PDB file of C-alpha atoms in Angstrom:
ATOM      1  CA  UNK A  64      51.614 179.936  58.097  1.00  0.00           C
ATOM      2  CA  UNK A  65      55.355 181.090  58.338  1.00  0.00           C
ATOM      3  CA  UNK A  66      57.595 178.767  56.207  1.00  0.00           C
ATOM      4  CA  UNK A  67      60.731 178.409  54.299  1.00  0.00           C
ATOM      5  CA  UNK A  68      60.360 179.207  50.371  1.00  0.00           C
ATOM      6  CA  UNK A  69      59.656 176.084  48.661  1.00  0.00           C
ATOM      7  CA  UNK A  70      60.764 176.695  44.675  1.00  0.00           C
ATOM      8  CA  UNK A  71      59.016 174.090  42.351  1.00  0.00           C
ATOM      9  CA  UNK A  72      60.708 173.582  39.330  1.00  0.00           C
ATOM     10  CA  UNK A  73      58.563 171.531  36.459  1.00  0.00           C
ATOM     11  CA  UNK A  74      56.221 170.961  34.196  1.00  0.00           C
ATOM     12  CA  UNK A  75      52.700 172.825  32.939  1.00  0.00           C
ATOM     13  CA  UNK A  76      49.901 170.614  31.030  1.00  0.00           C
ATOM     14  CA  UNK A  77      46.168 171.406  30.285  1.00  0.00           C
ATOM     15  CA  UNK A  78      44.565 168.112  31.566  1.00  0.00           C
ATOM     16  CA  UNK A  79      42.048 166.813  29.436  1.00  0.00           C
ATOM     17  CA  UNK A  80      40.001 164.051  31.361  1.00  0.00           C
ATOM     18  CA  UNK A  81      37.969 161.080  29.656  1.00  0.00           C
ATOM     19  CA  UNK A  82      35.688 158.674  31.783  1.00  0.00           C
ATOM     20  CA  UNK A  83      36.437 155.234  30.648  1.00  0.00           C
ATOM     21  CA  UNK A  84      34.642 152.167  31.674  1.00  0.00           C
ATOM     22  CA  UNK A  85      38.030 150.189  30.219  1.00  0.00           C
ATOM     23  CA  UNK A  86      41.102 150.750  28.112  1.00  0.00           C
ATOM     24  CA  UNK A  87      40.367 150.549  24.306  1.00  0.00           C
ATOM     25  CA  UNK A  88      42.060 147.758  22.286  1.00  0.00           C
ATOM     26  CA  UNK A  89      43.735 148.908  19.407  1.00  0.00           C
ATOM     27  CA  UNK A  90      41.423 149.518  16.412  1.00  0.00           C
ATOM     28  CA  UNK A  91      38.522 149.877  18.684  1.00  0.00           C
ATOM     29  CA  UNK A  92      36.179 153.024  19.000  1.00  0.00           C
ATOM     30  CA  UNK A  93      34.539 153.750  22.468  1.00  0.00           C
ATOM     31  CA  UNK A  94      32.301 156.582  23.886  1.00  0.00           C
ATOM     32  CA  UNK A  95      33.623 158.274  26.885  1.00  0.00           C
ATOM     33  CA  UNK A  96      32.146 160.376  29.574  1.00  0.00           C
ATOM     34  CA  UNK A  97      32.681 163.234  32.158  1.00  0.00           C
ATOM     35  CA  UNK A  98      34.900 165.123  29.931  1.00  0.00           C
ATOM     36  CA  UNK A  99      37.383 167.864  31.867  1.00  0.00           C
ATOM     37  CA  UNK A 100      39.693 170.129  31.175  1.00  0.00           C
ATOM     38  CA  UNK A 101      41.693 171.306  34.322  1.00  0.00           C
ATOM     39  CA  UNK A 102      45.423 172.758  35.056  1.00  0.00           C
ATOM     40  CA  UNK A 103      47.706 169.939  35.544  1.00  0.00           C
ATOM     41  CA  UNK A 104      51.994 168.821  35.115  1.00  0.00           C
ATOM     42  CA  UNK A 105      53.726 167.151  37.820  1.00  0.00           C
ATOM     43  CA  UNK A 106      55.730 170.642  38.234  1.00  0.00           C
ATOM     44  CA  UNK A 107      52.518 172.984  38.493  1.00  0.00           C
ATOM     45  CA  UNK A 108      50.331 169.970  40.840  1.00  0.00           C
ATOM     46  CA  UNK A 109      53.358 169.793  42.877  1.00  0.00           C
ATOM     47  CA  UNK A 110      53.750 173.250  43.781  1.00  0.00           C
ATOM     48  CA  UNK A 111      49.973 174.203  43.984  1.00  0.00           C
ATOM     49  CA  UNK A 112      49.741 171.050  46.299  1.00  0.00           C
ATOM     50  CA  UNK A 113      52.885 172.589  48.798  1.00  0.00           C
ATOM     51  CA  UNK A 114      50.864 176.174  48.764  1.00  0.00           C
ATOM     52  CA  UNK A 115      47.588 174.876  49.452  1.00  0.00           C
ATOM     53  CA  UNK A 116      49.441 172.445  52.334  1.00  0.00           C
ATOM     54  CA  UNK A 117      50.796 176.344  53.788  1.00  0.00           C
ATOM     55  CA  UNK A 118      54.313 176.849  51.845  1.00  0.00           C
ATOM     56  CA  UNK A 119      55.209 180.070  50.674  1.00  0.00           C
ATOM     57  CA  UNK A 120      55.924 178.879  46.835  1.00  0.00           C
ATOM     58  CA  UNK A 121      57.396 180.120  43.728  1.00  0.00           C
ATOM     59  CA  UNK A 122      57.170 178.201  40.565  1.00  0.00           C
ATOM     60  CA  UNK A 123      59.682 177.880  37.515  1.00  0.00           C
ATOM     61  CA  UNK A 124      58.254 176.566  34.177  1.00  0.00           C
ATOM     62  CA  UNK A 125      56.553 177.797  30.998  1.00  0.00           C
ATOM     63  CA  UNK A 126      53.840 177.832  28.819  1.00  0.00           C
ATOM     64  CA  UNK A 127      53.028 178.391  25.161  1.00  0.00           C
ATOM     65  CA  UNK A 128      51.500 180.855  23.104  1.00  0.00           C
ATOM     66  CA  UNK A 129      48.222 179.789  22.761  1.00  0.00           C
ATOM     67  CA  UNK A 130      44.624 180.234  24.907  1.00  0.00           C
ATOM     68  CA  UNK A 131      45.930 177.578  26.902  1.00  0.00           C
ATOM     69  CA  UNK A 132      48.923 179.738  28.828  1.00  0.00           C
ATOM     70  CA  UNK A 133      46.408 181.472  30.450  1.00  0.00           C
ATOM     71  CA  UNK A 134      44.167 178.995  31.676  1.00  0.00           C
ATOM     72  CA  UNK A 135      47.787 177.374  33.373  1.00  0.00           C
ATOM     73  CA  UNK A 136      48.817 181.010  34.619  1.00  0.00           C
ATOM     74  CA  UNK A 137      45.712 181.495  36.205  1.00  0.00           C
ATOM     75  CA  UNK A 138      46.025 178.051  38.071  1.00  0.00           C
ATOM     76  CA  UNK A 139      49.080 179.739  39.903  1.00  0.00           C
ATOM     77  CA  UNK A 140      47.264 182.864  40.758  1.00  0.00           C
ATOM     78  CA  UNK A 141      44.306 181.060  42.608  1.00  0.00           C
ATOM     79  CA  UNK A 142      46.770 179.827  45.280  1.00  0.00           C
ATOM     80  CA  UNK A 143      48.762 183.215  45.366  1.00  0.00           C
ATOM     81  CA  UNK A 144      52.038 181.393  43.732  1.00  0.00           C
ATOM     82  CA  UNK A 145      53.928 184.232  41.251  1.00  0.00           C
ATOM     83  CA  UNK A 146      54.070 183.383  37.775  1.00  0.00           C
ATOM     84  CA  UNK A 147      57.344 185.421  37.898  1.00  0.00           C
ATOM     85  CA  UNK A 148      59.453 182.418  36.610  1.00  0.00           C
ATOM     86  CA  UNK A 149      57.022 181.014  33.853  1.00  0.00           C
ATOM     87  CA  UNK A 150      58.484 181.663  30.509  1.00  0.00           C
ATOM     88  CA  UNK A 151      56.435 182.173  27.515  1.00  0.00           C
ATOM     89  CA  UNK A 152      57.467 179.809  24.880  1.00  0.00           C
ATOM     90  CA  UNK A 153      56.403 179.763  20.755  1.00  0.00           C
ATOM     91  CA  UNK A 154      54.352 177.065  20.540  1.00  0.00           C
ATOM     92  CA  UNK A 155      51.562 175.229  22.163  1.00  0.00           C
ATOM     93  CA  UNK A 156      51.600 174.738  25.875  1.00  0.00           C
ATOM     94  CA  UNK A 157      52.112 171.259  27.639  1.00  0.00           C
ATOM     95  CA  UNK A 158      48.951 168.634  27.043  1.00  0.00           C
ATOM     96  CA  UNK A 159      48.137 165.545  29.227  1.00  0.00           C
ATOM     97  CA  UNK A 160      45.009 162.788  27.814  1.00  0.00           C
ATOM     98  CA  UNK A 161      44.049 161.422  30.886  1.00  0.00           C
ATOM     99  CA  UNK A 162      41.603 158.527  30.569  1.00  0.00           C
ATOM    100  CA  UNK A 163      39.995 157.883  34.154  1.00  0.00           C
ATOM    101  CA  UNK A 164      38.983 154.209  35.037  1.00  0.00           C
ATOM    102  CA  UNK A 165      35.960 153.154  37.254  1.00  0.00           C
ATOM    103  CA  UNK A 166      38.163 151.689  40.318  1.00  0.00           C
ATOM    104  CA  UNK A 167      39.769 155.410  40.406  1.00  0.00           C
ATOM    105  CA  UNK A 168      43.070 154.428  38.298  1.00  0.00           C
ATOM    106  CA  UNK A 169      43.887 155.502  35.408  1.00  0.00           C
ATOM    107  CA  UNK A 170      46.161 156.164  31.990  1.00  0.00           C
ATOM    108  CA  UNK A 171      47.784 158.965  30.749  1.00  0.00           C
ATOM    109  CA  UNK A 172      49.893 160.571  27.803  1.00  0.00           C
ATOM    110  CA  UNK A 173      51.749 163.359  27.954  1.00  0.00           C
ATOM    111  CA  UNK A 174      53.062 165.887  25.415  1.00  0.00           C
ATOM    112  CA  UNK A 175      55.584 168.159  26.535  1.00  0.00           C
ATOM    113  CA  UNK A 176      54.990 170.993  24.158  1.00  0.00           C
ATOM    114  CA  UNK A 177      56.209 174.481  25.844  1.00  0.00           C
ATOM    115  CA  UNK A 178      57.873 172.129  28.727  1.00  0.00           C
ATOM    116  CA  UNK A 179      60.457 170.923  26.129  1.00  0.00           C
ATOM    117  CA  UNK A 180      61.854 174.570  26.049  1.00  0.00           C
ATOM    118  CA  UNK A 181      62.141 176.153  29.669  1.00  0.00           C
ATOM    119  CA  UNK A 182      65.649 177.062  29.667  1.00  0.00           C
ATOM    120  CA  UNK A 183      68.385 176.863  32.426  1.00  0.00           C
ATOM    121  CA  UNK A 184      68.546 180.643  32.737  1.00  0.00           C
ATOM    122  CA  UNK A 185      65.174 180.982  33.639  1.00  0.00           C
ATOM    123  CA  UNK A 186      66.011 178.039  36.526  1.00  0.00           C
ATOM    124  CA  UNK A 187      69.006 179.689  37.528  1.00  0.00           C
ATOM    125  CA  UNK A 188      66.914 183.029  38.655  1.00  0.00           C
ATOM    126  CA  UNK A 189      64.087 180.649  40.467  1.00  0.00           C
ATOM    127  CA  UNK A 190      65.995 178.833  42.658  1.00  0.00           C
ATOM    128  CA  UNK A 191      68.164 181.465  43.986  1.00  0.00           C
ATOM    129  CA  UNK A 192      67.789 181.916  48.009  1.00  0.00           C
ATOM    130  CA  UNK A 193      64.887 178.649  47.937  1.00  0.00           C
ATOM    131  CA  UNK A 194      65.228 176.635  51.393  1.00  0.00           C
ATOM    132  CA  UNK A 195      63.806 173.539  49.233  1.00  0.00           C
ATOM    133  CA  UNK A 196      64.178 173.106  45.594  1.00  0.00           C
ATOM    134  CA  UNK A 197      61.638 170.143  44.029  1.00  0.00           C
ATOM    135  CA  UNK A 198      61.945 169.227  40.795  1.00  0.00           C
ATOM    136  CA  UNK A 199      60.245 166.403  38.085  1.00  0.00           C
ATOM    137  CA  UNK A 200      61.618 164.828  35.189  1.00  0.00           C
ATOM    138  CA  UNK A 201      58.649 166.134  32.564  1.00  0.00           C
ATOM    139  CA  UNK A 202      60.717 168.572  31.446  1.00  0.00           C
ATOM    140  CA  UNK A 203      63.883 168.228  29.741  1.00  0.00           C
ATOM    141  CA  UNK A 204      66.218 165.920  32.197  1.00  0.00           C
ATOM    142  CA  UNK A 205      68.876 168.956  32.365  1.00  0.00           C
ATOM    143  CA  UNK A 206      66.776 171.550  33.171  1.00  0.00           C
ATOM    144  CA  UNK A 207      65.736 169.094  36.866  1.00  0.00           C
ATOM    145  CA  UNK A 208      69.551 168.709  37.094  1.00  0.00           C
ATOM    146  CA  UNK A 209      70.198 172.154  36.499  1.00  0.00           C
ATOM    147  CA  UNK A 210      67.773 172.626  39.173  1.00  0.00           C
ATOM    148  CA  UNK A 211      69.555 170.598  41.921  1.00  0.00           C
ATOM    149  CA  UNK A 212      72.757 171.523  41.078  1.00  0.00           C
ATOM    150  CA  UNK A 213      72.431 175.165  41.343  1.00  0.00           C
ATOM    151  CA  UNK A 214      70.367 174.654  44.685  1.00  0.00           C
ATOM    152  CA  UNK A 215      73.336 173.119  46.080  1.00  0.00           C
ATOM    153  CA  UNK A 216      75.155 176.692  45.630  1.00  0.00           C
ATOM    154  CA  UNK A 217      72.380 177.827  48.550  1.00  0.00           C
ATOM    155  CA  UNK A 218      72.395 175.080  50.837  1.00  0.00           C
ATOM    156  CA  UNK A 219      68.965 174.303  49.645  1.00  0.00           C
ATOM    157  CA  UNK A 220      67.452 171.089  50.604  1.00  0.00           C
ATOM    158  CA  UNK A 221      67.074 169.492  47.369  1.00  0.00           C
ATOM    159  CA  UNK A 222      64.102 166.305  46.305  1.00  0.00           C
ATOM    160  CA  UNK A 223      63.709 164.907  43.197  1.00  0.00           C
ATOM    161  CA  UNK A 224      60.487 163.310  41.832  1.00  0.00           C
ATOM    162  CA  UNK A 225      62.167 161.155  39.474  1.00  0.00           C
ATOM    163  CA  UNK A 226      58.877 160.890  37.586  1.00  0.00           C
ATOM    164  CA  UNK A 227      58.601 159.729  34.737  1.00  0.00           C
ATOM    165  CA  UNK A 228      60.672 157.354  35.307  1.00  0.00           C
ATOM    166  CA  UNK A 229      64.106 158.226  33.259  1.00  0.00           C
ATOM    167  CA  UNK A 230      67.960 156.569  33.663  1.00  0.00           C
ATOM    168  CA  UNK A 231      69.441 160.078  33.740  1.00  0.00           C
ATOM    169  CA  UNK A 232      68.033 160.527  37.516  1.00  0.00           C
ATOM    170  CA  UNK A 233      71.163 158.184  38.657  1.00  0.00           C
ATOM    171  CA  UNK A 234      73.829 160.784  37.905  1.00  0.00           C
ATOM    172  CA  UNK A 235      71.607 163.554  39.481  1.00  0.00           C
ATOM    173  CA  UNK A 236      71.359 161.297  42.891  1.00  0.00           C
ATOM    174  CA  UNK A 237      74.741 163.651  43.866  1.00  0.00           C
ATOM    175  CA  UNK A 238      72.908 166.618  44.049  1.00  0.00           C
ATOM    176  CA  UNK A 239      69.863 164.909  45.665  1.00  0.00           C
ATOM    177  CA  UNK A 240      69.027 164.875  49.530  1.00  0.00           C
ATOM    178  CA  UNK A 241      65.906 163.127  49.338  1.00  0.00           C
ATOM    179  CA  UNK A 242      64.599 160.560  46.449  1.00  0.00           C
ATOM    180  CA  UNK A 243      60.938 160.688  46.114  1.00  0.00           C
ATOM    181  CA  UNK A 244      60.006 157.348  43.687  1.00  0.00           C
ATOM    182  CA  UNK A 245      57.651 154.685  43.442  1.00  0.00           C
ATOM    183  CA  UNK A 246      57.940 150.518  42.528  1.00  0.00           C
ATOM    184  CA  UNK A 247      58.147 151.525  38.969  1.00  0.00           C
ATOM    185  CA  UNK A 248      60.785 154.310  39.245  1.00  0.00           C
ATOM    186  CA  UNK A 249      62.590 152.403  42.053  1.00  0.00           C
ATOM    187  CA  UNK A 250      62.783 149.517  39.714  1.00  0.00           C
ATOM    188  CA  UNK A 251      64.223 151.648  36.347  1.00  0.00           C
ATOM    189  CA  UNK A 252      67.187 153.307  38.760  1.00  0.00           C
ATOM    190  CA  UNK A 253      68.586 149.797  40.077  1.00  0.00           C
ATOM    191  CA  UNK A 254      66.320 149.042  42.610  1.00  0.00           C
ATOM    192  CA  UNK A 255      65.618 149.960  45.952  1.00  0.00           C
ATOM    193  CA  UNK A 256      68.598 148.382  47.559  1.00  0.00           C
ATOM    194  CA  UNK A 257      70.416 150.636  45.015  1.00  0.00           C
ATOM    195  CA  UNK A 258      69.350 153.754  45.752  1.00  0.00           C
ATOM    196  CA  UNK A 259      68.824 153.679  49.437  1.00  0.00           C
ATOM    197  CA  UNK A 260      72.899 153.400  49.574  1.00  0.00           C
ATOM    198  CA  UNK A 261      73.555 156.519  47.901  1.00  0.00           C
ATOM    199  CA  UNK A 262      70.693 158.959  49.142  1.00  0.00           C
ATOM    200  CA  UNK A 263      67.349 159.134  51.053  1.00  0.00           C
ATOM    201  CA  UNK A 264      64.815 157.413  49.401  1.00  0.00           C
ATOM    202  CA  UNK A 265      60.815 158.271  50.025  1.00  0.00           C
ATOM    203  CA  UNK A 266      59.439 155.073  48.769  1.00  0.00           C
ATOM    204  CA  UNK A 267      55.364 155.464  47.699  1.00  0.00           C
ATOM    205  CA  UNK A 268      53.332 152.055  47.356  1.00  0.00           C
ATOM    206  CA  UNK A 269      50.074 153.777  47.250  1.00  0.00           C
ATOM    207  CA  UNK A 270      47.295 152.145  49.463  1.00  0.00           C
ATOM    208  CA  UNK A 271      50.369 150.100  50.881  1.00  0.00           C
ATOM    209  CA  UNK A 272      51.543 153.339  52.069  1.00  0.00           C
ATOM    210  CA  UNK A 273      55.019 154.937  52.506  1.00  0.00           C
ATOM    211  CA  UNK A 274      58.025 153.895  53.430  1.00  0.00           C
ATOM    212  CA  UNK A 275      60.991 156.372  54.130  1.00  0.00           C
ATOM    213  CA  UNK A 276      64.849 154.982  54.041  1.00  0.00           C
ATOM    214  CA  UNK A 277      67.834 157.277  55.472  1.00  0.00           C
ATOM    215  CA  UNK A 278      70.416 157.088  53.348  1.00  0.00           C
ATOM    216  CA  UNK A 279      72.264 153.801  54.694  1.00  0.00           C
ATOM    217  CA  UNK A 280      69.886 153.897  58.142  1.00  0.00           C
ATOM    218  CA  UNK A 281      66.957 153.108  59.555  1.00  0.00           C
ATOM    219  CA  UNK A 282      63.436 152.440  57.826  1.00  0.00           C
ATOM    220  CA  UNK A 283      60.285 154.592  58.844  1.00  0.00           C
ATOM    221  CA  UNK A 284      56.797 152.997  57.486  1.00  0.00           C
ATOM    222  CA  UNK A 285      53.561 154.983  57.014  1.00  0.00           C
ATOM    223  CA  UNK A 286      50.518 153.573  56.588  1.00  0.00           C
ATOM    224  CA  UNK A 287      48.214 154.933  54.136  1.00  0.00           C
ATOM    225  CA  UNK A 288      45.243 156.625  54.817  1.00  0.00           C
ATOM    226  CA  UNK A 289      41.984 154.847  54.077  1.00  0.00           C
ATOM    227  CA  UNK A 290      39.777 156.125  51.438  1.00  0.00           C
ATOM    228  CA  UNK A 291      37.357 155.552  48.689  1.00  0.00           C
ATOM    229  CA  UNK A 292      39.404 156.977  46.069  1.00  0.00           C
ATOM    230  CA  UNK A 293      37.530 158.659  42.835  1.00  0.00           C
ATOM    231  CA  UNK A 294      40.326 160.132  40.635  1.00  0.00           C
ATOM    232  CA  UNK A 295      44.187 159.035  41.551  1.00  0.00           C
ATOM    233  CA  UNK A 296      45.942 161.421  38.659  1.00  0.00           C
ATOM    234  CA  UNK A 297      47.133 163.741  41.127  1.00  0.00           C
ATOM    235  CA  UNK A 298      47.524 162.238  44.431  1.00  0.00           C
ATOM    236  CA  UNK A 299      51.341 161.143  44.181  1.00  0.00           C
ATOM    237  CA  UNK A 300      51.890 165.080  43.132  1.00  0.00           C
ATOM    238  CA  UNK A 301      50.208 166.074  46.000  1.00  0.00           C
ATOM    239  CA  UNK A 302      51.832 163.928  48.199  1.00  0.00           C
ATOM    240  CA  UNK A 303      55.249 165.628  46.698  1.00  0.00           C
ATOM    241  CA  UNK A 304      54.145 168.736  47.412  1.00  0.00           C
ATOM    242  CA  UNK A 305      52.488 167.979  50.980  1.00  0.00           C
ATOM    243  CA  UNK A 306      55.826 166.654  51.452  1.00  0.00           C
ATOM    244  CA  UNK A 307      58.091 169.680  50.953  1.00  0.00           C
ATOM    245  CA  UNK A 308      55.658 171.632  52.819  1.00  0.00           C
ATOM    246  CA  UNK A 309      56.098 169.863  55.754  1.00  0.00           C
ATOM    247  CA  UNK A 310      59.975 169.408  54.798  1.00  0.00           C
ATOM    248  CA  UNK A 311      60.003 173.438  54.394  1.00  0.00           C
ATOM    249  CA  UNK A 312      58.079 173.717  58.004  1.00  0.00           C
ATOM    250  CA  UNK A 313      61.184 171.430  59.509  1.00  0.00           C
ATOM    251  CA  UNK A 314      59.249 168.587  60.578  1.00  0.00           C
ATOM    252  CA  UNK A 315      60.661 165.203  61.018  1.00  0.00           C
ATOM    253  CA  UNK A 316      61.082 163.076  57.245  1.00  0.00           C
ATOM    254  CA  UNK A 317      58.317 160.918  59.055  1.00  0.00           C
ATOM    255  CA  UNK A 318      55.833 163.745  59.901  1.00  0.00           C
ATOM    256  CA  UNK A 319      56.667 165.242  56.533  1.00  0.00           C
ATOM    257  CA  UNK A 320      55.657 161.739  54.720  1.00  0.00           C
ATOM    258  CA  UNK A 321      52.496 161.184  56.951  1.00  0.00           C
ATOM    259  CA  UNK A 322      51.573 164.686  55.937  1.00  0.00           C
ATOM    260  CA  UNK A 323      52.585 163.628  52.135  1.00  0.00           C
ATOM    261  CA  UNK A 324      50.488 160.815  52.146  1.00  0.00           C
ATOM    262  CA  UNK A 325      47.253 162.682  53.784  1.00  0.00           C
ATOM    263  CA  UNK A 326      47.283 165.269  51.415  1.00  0.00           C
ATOM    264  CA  UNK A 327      47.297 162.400  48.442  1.00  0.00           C
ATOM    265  CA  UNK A 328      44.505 160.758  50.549  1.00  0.00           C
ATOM    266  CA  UNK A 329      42.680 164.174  49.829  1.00  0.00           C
ATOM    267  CA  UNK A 330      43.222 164.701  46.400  1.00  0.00           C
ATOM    268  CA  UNK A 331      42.347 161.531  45.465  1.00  0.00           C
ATOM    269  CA  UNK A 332      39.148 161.726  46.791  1.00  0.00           C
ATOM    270  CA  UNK A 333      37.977 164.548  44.144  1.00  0.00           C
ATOM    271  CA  UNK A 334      38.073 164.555  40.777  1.00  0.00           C
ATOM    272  CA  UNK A 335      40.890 166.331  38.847  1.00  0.00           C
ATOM    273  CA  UNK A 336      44.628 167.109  40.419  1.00  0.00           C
ATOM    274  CA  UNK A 337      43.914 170.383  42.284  1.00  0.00           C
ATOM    275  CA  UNK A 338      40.907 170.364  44.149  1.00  0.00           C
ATOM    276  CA  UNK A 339      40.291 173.357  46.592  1.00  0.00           C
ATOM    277  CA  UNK A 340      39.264 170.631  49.346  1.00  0.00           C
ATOM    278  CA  UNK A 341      43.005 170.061  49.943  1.00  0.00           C
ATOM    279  CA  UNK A 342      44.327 172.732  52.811  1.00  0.00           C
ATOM    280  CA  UNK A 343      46.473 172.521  55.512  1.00  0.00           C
ATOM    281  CA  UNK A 344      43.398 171.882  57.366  1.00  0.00           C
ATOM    282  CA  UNK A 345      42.300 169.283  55.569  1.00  0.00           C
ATOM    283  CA  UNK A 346      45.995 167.676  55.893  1.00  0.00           C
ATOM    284  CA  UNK A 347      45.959 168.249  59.925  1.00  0.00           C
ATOM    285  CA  UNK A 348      42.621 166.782  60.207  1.00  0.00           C
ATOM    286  CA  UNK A 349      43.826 163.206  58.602  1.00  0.00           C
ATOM    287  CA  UNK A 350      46.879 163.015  60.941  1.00  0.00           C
ATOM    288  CA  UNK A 351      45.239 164.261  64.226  1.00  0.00           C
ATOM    289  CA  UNK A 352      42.349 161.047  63.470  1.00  0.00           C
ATOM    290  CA  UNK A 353      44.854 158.903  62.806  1.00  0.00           C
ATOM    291  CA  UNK A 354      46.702 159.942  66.165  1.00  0.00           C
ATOM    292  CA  UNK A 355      43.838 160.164  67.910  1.00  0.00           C
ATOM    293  CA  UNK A 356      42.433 156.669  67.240  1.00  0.00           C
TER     294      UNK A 356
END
């Protein structure tokens, strides 16, 4: 497919995954099951998710210097994405412990490790000449609003995943176009009301769906699609990066989140955050059935 560059600016963590039939209380000792390891970070689902979904994609973050770089690097190469931009920090690379739940939900932690040291410079250099410029708040908060700002300089169209949620995403809302958040982040940056009045907000509820605001306008709703989900971890990622594929493509903001949401749909129907099920295909096949019907 012929597309706009889509630059992803973000994090890289080796997911470890641990089957849980419940949360442990503190103290207590539990045995797990179906133990994983698989490439992960918001930044590096994000932008595998928008180059399986058909955008031509380049990737800023960085890894450490351990066995675990290459595993990460490697995760790029499979979907053709340059590691160009990844810088190779001293250090271990990012970790996630991802403990999966029986109804498909789950808990995580995080450790930033390499994450903590991508530098501006190297952000600088990705973004220059992107058409859309997506960034996370895993790494350090300046490095996203480096990442916006100096998009700006190129017209870019500019999202932010403000994910995790963090209270320095309110002075990067400037340099924003579109807001991609859910209840939780909404809630920790003043509420929905809030934000719609200063950009345009992408508002994910999960199986309630999505709903889009324009920036002091109209409200667009999509529905979610149904699914029997098996591992959620990576499904809002993928809708992010579903999303600027479609954004890159010029598509309507409410083909772009219908497209968001079906890729989601697919990735949370596999185990692990980057499944090779999710496609363009796969994406088109979801909408056109839901059309269709």
């Amino acid at each position: 497919m012929t597309t706009a560059t889509v630059c992803v600016v973000g994090s890289m963590n080796a997911d470890r995954y641990l089957g849980l039939a419940r949360v442990p209380q503190p103290g207590e000792t539990m045995l797990g099951s179906n133990l994983g390891l698989y490439p992960g970070g918001k930044g590096l689902n994000q932008a595998v998710a928008a180059a399986r979904c058909g955008a031509s994609v380049r990737f800023c973050g960085a890894v450490g210097s351990d066995i675990e770089a290459a595993f990460l690097r490697d995760a790029l190469a499979v979907v053709e994405i340059s590691g160009e931009y990844v810088a190779t920090a001293e250090g271990p690379s990012g970790a996630a412990y991802v403990f999966s739940l029986p109804d498909g939900e789950n808990s995580i932690v995080v450790a930033q490790g390499a994450n903590a040291q991508l530098a501006a410079s190297d952000v600088v250099s990705a973004v220059r000449g992107a058409s859309v410029v997506l960034t996370q708040l895993e790494t350090n908060p300046d490095i996203a609003a480096t990442a916006l700002r100096e998009a700006r300089k190129y017209s870019a169209i500019t999202v932010l995943n403000a994910a995790p949620a963090h209270p320095a995403a309110w002075e990067m809302l400037p340099d924003v176009d579109i807001l991609i958040v859910n209840e939780t982040e909404a809630a920790s940056l003043g509420g929905l009301d809030a934000l719609r009045q200063q950009v345009t907000v992408v508002y994910t509820r999960g199986a309630a769906g999505v709903a889009v605001y324009e920036r002091g306008g109209r409200v667009i709703e999509v529905p979610a699609f149904a699914i029997d989900p098996i591992d959620t971890t990576g499904a809002g990622d993928a809708f992010c990066g579903g999303f600027v594929a479609a954004v890159a493509r010029g598509v309507s903001l409410e083909e772009a989140a219908r497209e968001g949401a079906a890729a989601g749909a697919v990735v949370a129907e596999h185990r692990g955050a980057q499944t090779s099920a999710l496609s363009y295909e796969a994406v088109r096949r979801l909408v056109d059935q839901r059309v269709s019907a």
